Every structure is written in structure tokens, then in C-alpha cells.
mmCIF file of C-alpha atoms in Angstrom:
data_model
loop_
_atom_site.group_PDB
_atom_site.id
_atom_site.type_symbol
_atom_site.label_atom_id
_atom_site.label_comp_id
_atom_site.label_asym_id
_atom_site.label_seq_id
_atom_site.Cartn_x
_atom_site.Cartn_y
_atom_site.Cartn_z
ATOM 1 C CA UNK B 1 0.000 0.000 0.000
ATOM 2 C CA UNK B 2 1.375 3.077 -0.769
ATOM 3 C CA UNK B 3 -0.150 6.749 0.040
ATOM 4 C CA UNK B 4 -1.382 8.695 -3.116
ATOM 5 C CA UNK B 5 -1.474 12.535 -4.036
ATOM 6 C CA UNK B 6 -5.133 12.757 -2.664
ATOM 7 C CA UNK B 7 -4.197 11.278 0.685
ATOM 8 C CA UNK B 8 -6.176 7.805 0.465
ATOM 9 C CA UNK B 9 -4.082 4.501 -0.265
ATOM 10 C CA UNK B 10 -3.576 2.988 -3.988
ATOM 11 C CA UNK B 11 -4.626 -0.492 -4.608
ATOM 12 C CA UNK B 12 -1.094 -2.686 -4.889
ATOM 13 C CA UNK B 13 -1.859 -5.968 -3.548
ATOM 14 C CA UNK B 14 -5.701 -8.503 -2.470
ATOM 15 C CA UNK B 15 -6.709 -6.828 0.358
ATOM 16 C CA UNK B 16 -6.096 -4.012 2.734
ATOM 17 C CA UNK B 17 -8.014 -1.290 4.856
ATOM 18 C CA UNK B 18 -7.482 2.209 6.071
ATOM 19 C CA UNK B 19 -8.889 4.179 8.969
ATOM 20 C CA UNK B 20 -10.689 7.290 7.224
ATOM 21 C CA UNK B 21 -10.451 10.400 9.505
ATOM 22 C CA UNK B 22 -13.527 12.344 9.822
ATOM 23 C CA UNK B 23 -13.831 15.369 7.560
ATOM 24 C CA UNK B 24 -16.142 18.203 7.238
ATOM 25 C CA UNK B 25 -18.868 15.502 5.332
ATOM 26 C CA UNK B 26 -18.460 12.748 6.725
ATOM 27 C CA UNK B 27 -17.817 10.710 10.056
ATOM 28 C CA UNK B 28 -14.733 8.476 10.898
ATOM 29 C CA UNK B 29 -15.098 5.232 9.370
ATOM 30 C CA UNK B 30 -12.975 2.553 7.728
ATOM 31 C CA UNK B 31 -12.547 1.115 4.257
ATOM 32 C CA UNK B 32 -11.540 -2.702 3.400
ATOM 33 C CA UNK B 33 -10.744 -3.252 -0.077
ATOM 34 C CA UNK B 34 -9.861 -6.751 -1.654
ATOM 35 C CA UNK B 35 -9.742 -8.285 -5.503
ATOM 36 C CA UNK B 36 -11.174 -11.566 -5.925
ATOM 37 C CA UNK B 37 -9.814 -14.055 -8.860
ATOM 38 C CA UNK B 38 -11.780 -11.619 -11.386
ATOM 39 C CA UNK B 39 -11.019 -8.443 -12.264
ATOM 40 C CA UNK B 40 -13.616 -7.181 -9.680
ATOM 41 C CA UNK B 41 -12.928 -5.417 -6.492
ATOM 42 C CA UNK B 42 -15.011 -5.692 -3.814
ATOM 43 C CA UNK B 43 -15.176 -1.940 -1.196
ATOM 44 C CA UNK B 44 -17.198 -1.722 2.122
ATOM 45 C CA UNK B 45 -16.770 1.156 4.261
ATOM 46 C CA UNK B 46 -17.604 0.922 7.339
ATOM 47 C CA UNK B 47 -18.471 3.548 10.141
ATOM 48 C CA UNK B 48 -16.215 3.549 13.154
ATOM 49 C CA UNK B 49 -19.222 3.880 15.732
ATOM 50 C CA UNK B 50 -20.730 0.837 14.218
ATOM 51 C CA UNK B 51 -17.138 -1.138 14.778
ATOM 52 C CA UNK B 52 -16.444 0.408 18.241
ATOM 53 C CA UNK B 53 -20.263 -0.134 19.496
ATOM 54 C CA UNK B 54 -19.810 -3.802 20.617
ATOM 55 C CA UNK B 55 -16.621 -2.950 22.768
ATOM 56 C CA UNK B 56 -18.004 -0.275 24.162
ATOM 57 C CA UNK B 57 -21.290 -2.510 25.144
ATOM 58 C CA UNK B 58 -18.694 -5.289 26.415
ATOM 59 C CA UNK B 59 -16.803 -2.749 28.501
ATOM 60 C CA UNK B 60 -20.146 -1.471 30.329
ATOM 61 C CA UNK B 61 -21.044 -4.902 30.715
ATOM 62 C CA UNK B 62 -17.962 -6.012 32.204
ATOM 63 C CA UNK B 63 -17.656 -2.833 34.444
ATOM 64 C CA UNK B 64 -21.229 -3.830 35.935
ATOM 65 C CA UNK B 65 -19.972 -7.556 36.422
ATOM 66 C CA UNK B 66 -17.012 -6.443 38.457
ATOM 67 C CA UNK B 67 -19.033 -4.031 40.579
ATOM 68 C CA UNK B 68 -21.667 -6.452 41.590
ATOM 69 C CA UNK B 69 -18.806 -9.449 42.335
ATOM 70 C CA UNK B 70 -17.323 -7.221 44.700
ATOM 71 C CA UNK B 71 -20.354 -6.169 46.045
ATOM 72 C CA UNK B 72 -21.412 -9.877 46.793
ATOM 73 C CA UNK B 73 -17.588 -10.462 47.783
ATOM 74 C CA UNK B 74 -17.734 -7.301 50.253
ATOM 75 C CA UNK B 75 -21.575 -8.731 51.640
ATOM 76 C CA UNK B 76 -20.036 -12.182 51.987
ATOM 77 C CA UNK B 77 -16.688 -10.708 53.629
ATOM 78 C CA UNK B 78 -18.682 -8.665 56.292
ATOM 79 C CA UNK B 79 -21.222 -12.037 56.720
ATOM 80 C CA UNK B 80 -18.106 -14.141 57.479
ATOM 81 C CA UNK B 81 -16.832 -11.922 59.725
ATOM 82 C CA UNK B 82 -19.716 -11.548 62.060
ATOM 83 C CA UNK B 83 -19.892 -15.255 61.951
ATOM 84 C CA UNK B 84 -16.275 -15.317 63.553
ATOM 85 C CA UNK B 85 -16.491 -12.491 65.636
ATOM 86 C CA UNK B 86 -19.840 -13.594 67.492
ATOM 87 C CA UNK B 87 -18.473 -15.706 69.672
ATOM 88 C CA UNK B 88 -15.914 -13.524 71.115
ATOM 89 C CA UNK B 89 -19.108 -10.787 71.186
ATOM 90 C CA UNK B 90 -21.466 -13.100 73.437
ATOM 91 C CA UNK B 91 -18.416 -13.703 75.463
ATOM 92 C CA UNK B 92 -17.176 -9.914 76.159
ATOM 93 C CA UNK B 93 -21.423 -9.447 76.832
ATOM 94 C CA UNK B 94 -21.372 -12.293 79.557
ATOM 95 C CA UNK B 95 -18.064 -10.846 81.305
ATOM 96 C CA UNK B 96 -19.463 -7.170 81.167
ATOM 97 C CA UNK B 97 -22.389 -8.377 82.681
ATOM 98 C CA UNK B 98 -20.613 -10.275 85.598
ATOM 99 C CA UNK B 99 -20.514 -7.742 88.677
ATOM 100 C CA UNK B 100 -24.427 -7.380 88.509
ATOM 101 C CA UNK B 101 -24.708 -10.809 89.203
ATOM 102 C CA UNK B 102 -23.865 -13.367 92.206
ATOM 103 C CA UNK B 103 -24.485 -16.405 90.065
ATOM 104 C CA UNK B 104 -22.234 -17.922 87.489
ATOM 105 C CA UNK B 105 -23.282 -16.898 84.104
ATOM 106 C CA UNK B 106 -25.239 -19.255 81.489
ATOM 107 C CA UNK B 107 -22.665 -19.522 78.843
ATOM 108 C CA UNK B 108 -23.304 -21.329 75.598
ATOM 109 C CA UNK B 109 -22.147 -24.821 75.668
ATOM 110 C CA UNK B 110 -23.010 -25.855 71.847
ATOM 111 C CA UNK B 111 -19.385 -24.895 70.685
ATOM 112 C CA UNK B 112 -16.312 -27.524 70.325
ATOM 113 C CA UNK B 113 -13.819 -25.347 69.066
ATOM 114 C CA UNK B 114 -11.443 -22.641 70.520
ATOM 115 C CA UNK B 115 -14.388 -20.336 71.479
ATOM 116 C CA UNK B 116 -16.000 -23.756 73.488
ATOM 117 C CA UNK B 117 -13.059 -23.649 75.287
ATOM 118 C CA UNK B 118 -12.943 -20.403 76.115
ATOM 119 C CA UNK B 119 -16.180 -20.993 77.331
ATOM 120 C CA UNK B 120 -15.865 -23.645 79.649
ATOM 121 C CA UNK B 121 -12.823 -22.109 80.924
ATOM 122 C CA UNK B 122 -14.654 -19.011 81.709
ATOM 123 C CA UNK B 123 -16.963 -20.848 83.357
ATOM 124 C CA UNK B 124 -14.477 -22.845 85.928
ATOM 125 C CA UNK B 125 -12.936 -19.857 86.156
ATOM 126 C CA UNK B 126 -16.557 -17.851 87.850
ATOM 127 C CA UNK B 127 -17.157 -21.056 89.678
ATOM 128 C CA UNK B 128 -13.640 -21.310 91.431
ATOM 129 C CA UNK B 129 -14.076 -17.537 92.232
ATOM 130 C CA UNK B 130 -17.937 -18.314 93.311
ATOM 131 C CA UNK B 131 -15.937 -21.049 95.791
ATOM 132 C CA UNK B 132 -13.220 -18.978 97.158
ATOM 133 C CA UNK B 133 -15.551 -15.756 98.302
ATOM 134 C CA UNK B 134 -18.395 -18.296 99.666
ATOM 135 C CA UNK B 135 -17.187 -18.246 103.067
ATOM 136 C CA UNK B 136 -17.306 -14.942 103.474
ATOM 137 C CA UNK B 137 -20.637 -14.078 102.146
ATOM 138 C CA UNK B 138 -22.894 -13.698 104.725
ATOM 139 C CA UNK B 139 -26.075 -16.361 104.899
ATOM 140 C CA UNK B 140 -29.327 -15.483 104.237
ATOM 141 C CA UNK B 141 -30.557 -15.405 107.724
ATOM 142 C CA UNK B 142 -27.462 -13.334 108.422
ATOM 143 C CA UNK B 143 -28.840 -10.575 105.751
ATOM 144 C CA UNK B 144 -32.254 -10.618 106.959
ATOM 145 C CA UNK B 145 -30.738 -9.686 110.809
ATOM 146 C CA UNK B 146 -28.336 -6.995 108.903
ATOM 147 C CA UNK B 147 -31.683 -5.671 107.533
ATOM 148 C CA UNK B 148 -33.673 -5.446 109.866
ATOM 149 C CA UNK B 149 -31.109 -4.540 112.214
ATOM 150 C CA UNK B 150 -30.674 -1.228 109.927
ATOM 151 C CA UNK B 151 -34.314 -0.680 109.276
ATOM 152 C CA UNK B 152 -34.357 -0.361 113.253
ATOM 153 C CA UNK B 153 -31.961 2.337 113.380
#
């Protein structure tokens, strides 16, 4: 292909194209050229939106599959997390909750992994504690004589 005075390629070989810039008449577009086993020569130009149309579709179509796989990936991520993270939730609730209460908590007991262990070890640990300050709790008639002792007063 070589460029003639007019600006447009010259025929030399089968087949071959150019990319047609616009111009004051007409839009960008491209022309494909090729000669058949006749002396006929077959032209098709073609506009450039037509040719750049489907890409463009595919990219907006793409773009929207990425942002709703992260989506689902971020909604899955944050549904995962809470699933680890509730354990060690329930048990920061239980021990927050501890000096409003005499009695040892009611702990879940349905877990056999790190966090059931945790658990039960939480749990031994109230009860020893519940043991060792036992003896010097007062008994219950002791606190009804401390009451009424003070309601005398």
C-alpha cells in the first residue's frame, strides 16, 4: 500500500483497509478493499461507531460484572466476619455483665472449638471464684438480721 497525491491509499496488492479520519462531510469510518480471482474489487466502508459499538457494550457490561462481584464479595466478607467475631461478642457481653450478678453466668455450651473452650474455661474460672468468696458471704438469715437490724436504726 502506498499513500497517493489525494491522501487515500492505492490499490497494490488482495486486500487491505485504512482508517478514514472524519472530515467536514463525513464521520470516521474505515474502508476494506480486496480483488477476488476476477477483475472485480469488492469496497465496504464501514463507520467507526458501528465497529467500536460492541466494545463499548462489552466494557459497560464487564464494568457492571465487576461491581456487583465485589459487592457480593464485600456482603459475603462482612457475613463471614460476624460469623467469627460472634463468639468472642457473646463472650465480652457475659463478662461485662458479671458484677451485677452473684451467680455464674449461662454460657453457651453448643461450641467444640477454641471459642467452646474459652467458654468452659470461663466458666471454671466464675465457679472457682464463686468457691473462694463463699465463706465470706454472709447467709441469708445473716442478711435478713443486717436488715432489719438497719431498718431499726
Amino acid at each position: 500500500m502506498r499513500r497517493s497525491w489525494s491522501g487515500y491509499a492505492t490499490y497494490e496488492g488482495k486486500s487491505d483497509y485504512i482508517h478514514l479520519p472524519a472530515g467536514p462531510s463525513r464521520d470516521e469510518s474505515l474502508l476494506v478493499w480486496s480483488k477476488a480471482r476476477s477483475d472485480w474489487m469488492l469496497i465496504e466502508m464501514t463507520p467507526w461507531k458501528s465497529i467500536v459499538h460492541g466494545g463499548v457494550r462489552l466494557a459497560y457490561i464487564l464494568i457492571a460484572a465487576g461491581l456487583t462481584a465485589i459487592f457480593i464479595a464485600s456482603f459475603f466478607t462482612l457475613f463471614l466476619s460476624r460469623q467469627f467475631t460472634k463468639p468472642i461478642r457473646l463472650l465480652l457481653s457475659i463478662m461485662n455483665r458479671l458484677p451485677a450478678k452473684d451467680a455464674v453466668p449461662e454460657m453457651p455450651t453448643d461450641y467444640s472449638n477454641e471459642f467452646g473452650q474459652m467458654f468452659q474455661g470461663y466458666r471454671r474460672q466464675m465457679e472457682r471464684i464463686q468457691e473462694a468468696w463463699s465463706p465470706f458471704r454472709p447467709s441469708t438469715s445473716g442478711r435478713r438480721k443486717l436488715k432489719f437490724s438497719r431498718c431499726r436504726r
